[in-house]
mmCIF file of C-alpha atoms in Angstrom:
data_model
loop_
_atom_site.group_PDB
_atom_site.id
_atom_site.type_symbol
_atom_site.label_atom_id
_atom_site.label_comp_id
_atom_site.label_asym_id
_atom_site.label_seq_id
_atom_site.Cartn_x
_atom_site.Cartn_y
_atom_site.Cartn_z
ATOM 1 C CA GLU A 1 -84.692 63.868 64.777
ATOM 2 C CA ILE A 2 -82.752 63.963 61.514
ATOM 3 C CA VAL A 3 -84.134 61.612 58.864
ATOM 4 C CA LEU A 4 -81.755 60.038 56.362
ATOM 5 C CA THR A 5 -82.932 58.685 53.021
ATOM 6 C CA GLN A 6 -80.812 56.452 50.807
ATOM 7 C CA SER A 7 -81.012 55.768 47.110
ATOM 8 C CA PRO A 8 -81.340 53.540 45.327
ATOM 9 C CA ALA A 9 -82.857 50.891 47.589
ATOM 10 C CA THR A 10 -81.138 48.205 45.518
ATOM 11 C CA LEU A 11 -78.190 48.497 43.171
ATOM 12 C CA SER A 12 -77.585 45.564 40.842
ATOM 13 C CA LEU A 13 -74.039 45.489 39.510
ATOM 14 C CA SER A 14 -71.305 43.126 38.408
ATOM 15 C CA PRO A 15 -67.841 42.681 39.948
ATOM 16 C CA GLY A 16 -65.460 45.305 38.632
ATOM 17 C CA GLU A 17 -68.170 47.913 38.130
ATOM 18 C CA ARG A 18 -68.375 51.228 39.948
ATOM 19 C CA ALA A 19 -71.017 51.643 42.653
ATOM 20 C CA THR A 20 -72.410 55.035 43.621
ATOM 21 C CA LEU A 21 -74.677 55.172 46.669
ATOM 22 C CA SER A 22 -76.474 58.291 47.882
ATOM 23 C CA CYS A 23 -77.596 59.497 51.293
ATOM 24 C CA ARG A 24 -79.657 62.627 51.877
ATOM 25 C CA ALA A 25 -80.372 64.234 55.247
ATOM 26 C CA SER A 26 -83.565 66.088 56.221
ATOM 27 C CA GLN A 27 -81.402 68.920 57.553
ATOM 28 C CA THR A 28 -77.736 69.710 57.480
ATOM 29 C CA VAL A 29 -75.427 67.281 59.270
ATOM 30 C CA SER A 30 -72.305 69.262 58.366
ATOM 31 C CA SER A 31 -69.714 66.538 57.688
ATOM 32 C CA TYR A 32 -70.802 64.221 60.498
ATOM 33 C CA LEU A 33 -71.906 61.413 58.232
ATOM 34 C CA ALA A 34 -70.678 57.832 58.398
ATOM 35 C CA TRP A 35 -71.126 54.776 56.197
ATOM 36 C CA TYR A 36 -71.393 51.162 57.354
ATOM 37 C CA GLN A 37 -71.350 47.867 55.485
ATOM 38 C CA GLN A 38 -73.374 44.905 56.708
ATOM 39 C CA LYS A 39 -73.253 41.357 55.422
ATOM 40 C CA PRO A 40 -75.863 38.689 56.278
ATOM 41 C CA GLY A 41 -75.516 37.411 59.813
ATOM 42 C CA GLN A 42 -72.895 40.001 60.726
ATOM 43 C CA ALA A 43 -72.828 43.257 62.632
ATOM 44 C CA PRO A 44 -72.333 46.483 60.686
ATOM 45 C CA ARG A 45 -68.756 47.510 59.928
ATOM 46 C CA LEU A 46 -67.662 51.141 59.940
ATOM 47 C CA LEU A 47 -66.287 52.119 56.523
ATOM 48 C CA ILE A 48 -66.224 55.908 56.336
ATOM 49 C CA TYR A 49 -66.594 58.582 59.020
ATOM 50 C CA ASP A 50 -66.954 62.336 58.907
ATOM 51 C CA ALA A 51 -68.027 62.065 55.268
ATOM 52 C CA SER A 52 -64.684 61.150 53.731
ATOM 53 C CA ASN A 53 -62.340 59.469 56.225
ATOM 54 C CA ARG A 54 -61.758 55.768 55.719
ATOM 55 C CA ALA A 55 -61.715 53.716 58.905
ATOM 56 C CA THR A 56 -58.638 51.632 59.660
ATOM 57 C CA GLY A 57 -58.277 48.645 57.348
ATOM 58 C CA ILE A 58 -60.859 49.782 54.804
ATOM 59 C CA PRO A 59 -59.650 49.358 51.202
ATOM 60 C CA ALA A 60 -58.946 52.445 49.120
ATOM 61 C CA ARG A 61 -61.668 51.490 46.626
ATOM 62 C CA PHE A 62 -64.160 52.858 49.172
ATOM 63 C CA SER A 63 -64.481 56.634 49.217
ATOM 64 C CA GLY A 64 -66.973 59.094 50.645
ATOM 65 C CA SER A 65 -67.848 62.633 49.726
ATOM 66 C CA GLY A 66 -70.366 65.354 50.455
ATOM 67 C CA SER A 67 -71.364 67.812 53.142
ATOM 68 C CA GLY A 68 -74.494 69.470 54.426
ATOM 69 C CA THR A 69 -77.382 67.300 53.277
ATOM 70 C CA ASP A 70 -76.069 65.265 50.327
ATOM 71 C CA PHE A 71 -73.497 62.512 50.561
ATOM 72 C CA THR A 72 -72.093 59.790 48.329
ATOM 73 C CA LEU A 73 -70.327 56.506 48.955
ATOM 74 C CA THR A 74 -68.364 55.292 45.948
ATOM 75 C CA ILE A 75 -66.888 51.847 45.457
ATOM 76 C CA SER A 76 -64.536 52.302 42.528
ATOM 77 C CA SER A 77 -64.416 48.675 41.382
ATOM 78 C CA LEU A 78 -66.674 46.143 43.070
ATOM 79 C CA ASP A 79 -64.988 43.153 44.616
ATOM 80 C CA PRO A 80 -67.169 40.057 45.163
ATOM 81 C CA GLU A 81 -66.906 40.622 48.922
ATOM 82 C CA ASP A 82 -68.479 44.095 48.566
ATOM 83 C CA PHE A 83 -71.961 42.777 47.809
ATOM 84 C CA ALA A 84 -73.770 43.754 50.992
ATOM 85 C CA VAL A 85 -76.084 46.356 52.505
ATOM 86 C CA TYR A 86 -74.746 49.852 53.143
ATOM 87 C CA PHE A 87 -76.143 52.238 55.761
ATOM 88 C CA CYS A 88 -75.416 55.912 56.288
ATOM 89 C CA GLN A 89 -75.588 57.445 59.785
ATOM 90 C CA GLN A 90 -75.491 60.982 61.146
ATOM 91 C CA ARG A 91 -74.135 62.086 64.509
ATOM 92 C CA THR A 92 -74.725 65.831 64.281
ATOM 93 C CA ASN A 93 -77.918 65.781 66.335
ATOM 94 C CA TRP A 94 -78.804 63.374 69.115
ATOM 95 C CA PRO A 95 -80.058 60.706 68.756
ATOM 96 C CA PRO A 96 -77.791 59.399 66.041
ATOM 97 C CA THR A 97 -79.922 58.095 63.176
ATOM 98 C CA PHE A 98 -79.384 55.682 60.317
ATOM 99 C CA GLY A 99 -80.644 55.539 56.771
ATOM 100 C CA PRO A 100 -82.741 52.567 55.597
ATOM 101 C CA GLY A 101 -79.883 51.087 53.609
ATOM 102 C CA THR A 102 -78.887 50.341 50.021
ATOM 103 C CA LYS A 103 -78.436 46.735 49.012
ATOM 104 C CA VAL A 104 -75.715 46.107 46.452
ATOM 105 C CA ASP A 105 -76.415 42.787 44.790
ATOM 106 C CA PHE A 106 -75.227 40.799 41.791
ATOM 107 C CA LYS A 107 -76.645 41.748 38.423
ATOM 108 C CA GLU V 1 -58.248 43.914 69.989
ATOM 109 C CA VAL V 2 -61.574 45.099 71.363
ATOM 110 C CA GLN V 3 -64.232 42.398 71.439
ATOM 111 C CA LEU V 4 -67.818 42.691 72.611
ATOM 112 C CA VAL V 5 -69.999 39.666 73.312
ATOM 113 C CA GLU V 6 -73.718 40.022 73.984
ATOM 114 C CA SER V 7 -75.977 37.495 75.652
ATOM 115 C CA GLY V 8 -79.382 37.270 77.267
ATOM 116 C CA GLY V 9 -81.675 37.401 74.261
ATOM 117 C CA GLY V 10 -84.577 35.038 73.786
ATOM 118 C CA MET V 11 -88.296 34.808 73.330
ATOM 119 C CA ILE V 12 -90.502 36.652 75.805
ATOM 120 C CA GLN V 13 -94.200 37.459 76.022
ATOM 121 C CA PRO V 14 -95.443 41.040 75.687
ATOM 122 C CA GLY V 15 -95.184 42.838 79.000
ATOM 123 C CA GLY V 16 -92.277 40.688 80.114
ATOM 124 C CA SER V 17 -88.708 41.587 81.038
ATOM 125 C CA LEU V 18 -85.252 40.590 79.824
ATOM 126 C CA ARG V 19 -81.747 41.604 80.803
ATOM 127 C CA LEU V 20 -79.103 41.738 78.111
ATOM 128 C CA SER V 21 -75.400 41.577 78.939
ATOM 129 C CA CYS V 22 -72.340 42.661 76.993
ATOM 130 C CA VAL V 23 -68.897 41.534 78.106
ATOM 131 C CA ALA V 24 -65.941 43.505 76.781
ATOM 132 C CA SER V 25 -62.403 42.273 76.287
ATOM 133 C CA GLY V 26 -59.281 43.956 74.984
ATOM 134 C CA LEU V 27 -59.920 47.082 77.044
ATOM 135 C CA MET V 28 -61.085 48.228 80.468
ATOM 136 C CA ILE V 29 -64.529 49.730 80.058
ATOM 137 C CA ASP V 30 -64.170 52.201 82.934
ATOM 138 C CA ASP V 31 -63.463 55.315 80.905
ATOM 139 C CA TYR V 32 -65.487 54.663 77.781
ATOM 140 C CA THR V 33 -69.000 55.248 76.514
ATOM 141 C CA PHE V 34 -70.960 52.252 75.302
ATOM 142 C CA HIS V 35 -74.155 52.029 73.296
ATOM 143 C CA TRP V 36 -76.959 49.605 72.596
ATOM 144 C CA ILE V 37 -78.233 49.630 69.009
ATOM 145 C CA ARG V 38 -80.999 47.416 67.674
ATOM 146 C CA GLN V 39 -82.045 46.114 64.289
ATOM 147 C CA VAL V 40 -85.288 44.480 63.309
ATOM 148 C CA PRO V 41 -84.242 41.439 61.238
ATOM 149 C CA GLY V 42 -83.797 42.512 57.638
ATOM 150 C CA LYS V 43 -84.480 46.160 58.445
ATOM 151 C CA GLY V 44 -82.666 49.313 59.518
ATOM 152 C CA LEU V 45 -80.724 50.256 62.631
ATOM 153 C CA GLU V 46 -81.987 52.201 65.653
ATOM 154 C CA TRP V 47 -79.831 53.641 68.412
ATOM 155 C CA VAL V 48 -81.325 52.638 71.772
ATOM 156 C CA SER V 49 -79.203 53.853 74.664
ATOM 157 C CA LEU V 50 -75.790 54.953 75.867
ATOM 158 C CA ILE V 51 -73.868 55.037 79.098
ATOM 159 C CA THR V 52 -70.754 57.134 79.546
ATOM 160 C CA GLY V 53 -67.681 56.132 81.491
ATOM 161 C CA VAL V 54 -66.758 59.206 83.452
ATOM 162 C CA GLY V 55 -69.753 60.634 85.276
ATOM 163 C CA VAL V 56 -71.972 57.708 84.256
ATOM 164 C CA TYR V 57 -74.465 59.682 82.196
ATOM 165 C CA THR V 58 -77.208 57.724 80.452
ATOM 166 C CA SER V 59 -79.446 58.518 77.490
ATOM 167 C CA TYR V 60 -82.314 56.694 75.801
ATOM 168 C CA ALA V 61 -84.282 56.723 72.589
ATOM 169 C CA ASP V 62 -87.812 58.015 73.074
ATOM 170 C CA SER V 63 -89.134 54.612 71.998
ATOM 171 C CA VAL V 64 -87.646 52.909 75.084
ATOM 172 C CA LYS V 65 -87.483 55.706 77.650
ATOM 173 C CA GLY V 66 -89.022 54.666 80.941
ATOM 174 C CA ARG V 67 -88.942 50.966 80.033
ATOM 175 C CA PHE V 68 -85.247 50.220 79.438
ATOM 176 C CA THR V 69 -82.344 50.847 81.815
ATOM 177 C CA ILE V 70 -78.683 50.748 80.832
ATOM 178 C CA SER V 71 -76.025 50.059 83.435
ATOM 179 C CA ARG V 72 -72.430 48.936 83.770
ATOM 180 C CA ASP V 73 -70.274 46.927 86.158
ATOM 181 C CA ASN V 74 -66.676 47.970 85.657
ATOM 182 C CA SER V 75 -65.423 45.169 87.898
ATOM 183 C CA GLN V 76 -66.984 42.652 85.498
ATOM 184 C CA ASN V 77 -66.047 44.689 82.395
ATOM 185 C CA SER V 78 -69.700 44.402 81.441
ATOM 186 C CA LEU V 79 -72.639 46.444 80.235
ATOM 187 C CA TYR V 80 -76.300 45.633 80.729
ATOM 188 C CA LEU V 81 -79.658 46.553 79.267
ATOM 189 C CA GLN V 82 -82.650 45.855 81.489
ATOM 190 C CA MET V 83 -85.741 45.758 79.303
ATOM 191 C CA ASN V 84 -89.161 45.923 80.972
ATOM 192 C CA SER V 85 -92.704 46.141 79.628
ATOM 193 C CA LEU V 86 -91.566 44.618 76.377
ATOM 194 C CA ARG V 87 -93.670 45.121 73.255
ATOM 195 C CA SER V 88 -93.787 43.317 69.926
ATOM 196 C CA GLU V 89 -92.070 46.296 68.324
ATOM 197 C CA ASP V 90 -89.038 45.683 70.547
ATOM 198 C CA THR V 91 -88.341 42.485 68.590
ATOM 199 C CA ALA V 92 -84.856 42.941 67.123
ATOM 200 C CA PHE V 93 -81.225 42.020 67.239
ATOM 201 C CA TYR V 94 -79.575 44.032 69.999
ATOM 202 C CA TYR V 95 -75.974 45.063 69.507
ATOM 203 C CA CYS V 96 -73.533 46.442 72.041
ATOM 204 C CA ALA V 97 -71.204 48.993 70.447
ATOM 205 C CA LYS V 98 -68.293 51.267 71.289
ATOM 206 C CA ASP V 99 -67.216 54.466 69.589
ATOM 207 C CA LEU V 100 -64.195 54.848 67.376
ATOM 208 C CA ASP V 101 -61.012 55.518 69.371
ATOM 209 C CA GLY V 102 -60.688 59.218 70.012
ATOM 210 C CA TYR V 103 -64.401 59.811 69.415
ATOM 211 C CA ASP V 104 -65.759 58.662 72.776
ATOM 212 C CA ASN V 105 -69.438 59.567 73.152
ATOM 213 C CA GLY V 106 -69.333 60.812 69.580
ATOM 214 C CA GLY V 107 -71.856 58.412 68.116
ATOM 215 C CA LEU V 108 -69.391 56.817 65.736
ATOM 216 C CA PHE V 109 -69.742 53.059 66.093
ATOM 217 C CA LYS V 110 -66.496 51.247 65.379
ATOM 218 C CA TYR V 111 -66.715 48.171 67.596
ATOM 219 C CA TRP V 112 -69.794 45.942 67.570
ATOM 220 C CA GLY V 113 -70.733 42.677 69.191
ATOM 221 C CA GLN V 114 -72.320 39.876 67.225
ATOM 222 C CA GLY V 115 -75.787 40.758 68.501
ATOM 223 C CA THR V 116 -78.403 38.909 70.513
ATOM 224 C CA LEU V 117 -81.945 38.355 69.265
ATOM 225 C CA VAL V 118 -84.918 39.416 71.347
ATOM 226 C CA THR V 119 -88.308 38.165 70.192
ATOM 227 C CA VAL V 120 -91.413 39.531 71.868
ATOM 228 C CA SER V 121 -94.381 37.398 70.996
ATOM 229 C CA SER V 122 -97.318 35.664 72.630
#
């Protein structure tokens, strides 16, 4: 099973700032890495798939990069609605696995 | 628009059984793969099980293999998760999910229900 680690665990920022979230895999996942956003009381929402493809309806301020074992989710300018928990997920090997999450909260 | 609605959660004693349901709308489930994914409140996500459309193949996480059974009723446009021999560590929100269009059975979770909470406690 591929283990994903995310850093930092918590990111404290202000609206308008840039957020950089990291995800590292225990072995290569090629480009089969997705990012999800989850707000309290809601199901996760798919943001990015295959490392860098934005899902339908996702704002352009969200971007993903990386391949192999190291990946980054960047939010170019934080909107108040972006304060949430972000999970990465790999689908290279079965079962699909998720990282523990990064919480982006208000500074 | 694809919508998934789960039901059937609740509080159950260790060793007990529950059956979760997921009703889909906005599509006919016949040809698609569906998944169950769970999340301990405030914690991370764990993939639990899948059932394919064509061929009706099923797969389970090691943590639930032999205890949980996934099934579908295409005539009811519904998915089910029969959970037996429940343990305290099965306590979680259970989500029904479908892959991104064009990525069926690809493990890319685009559509999610709102989740149903299962609490296993004496």
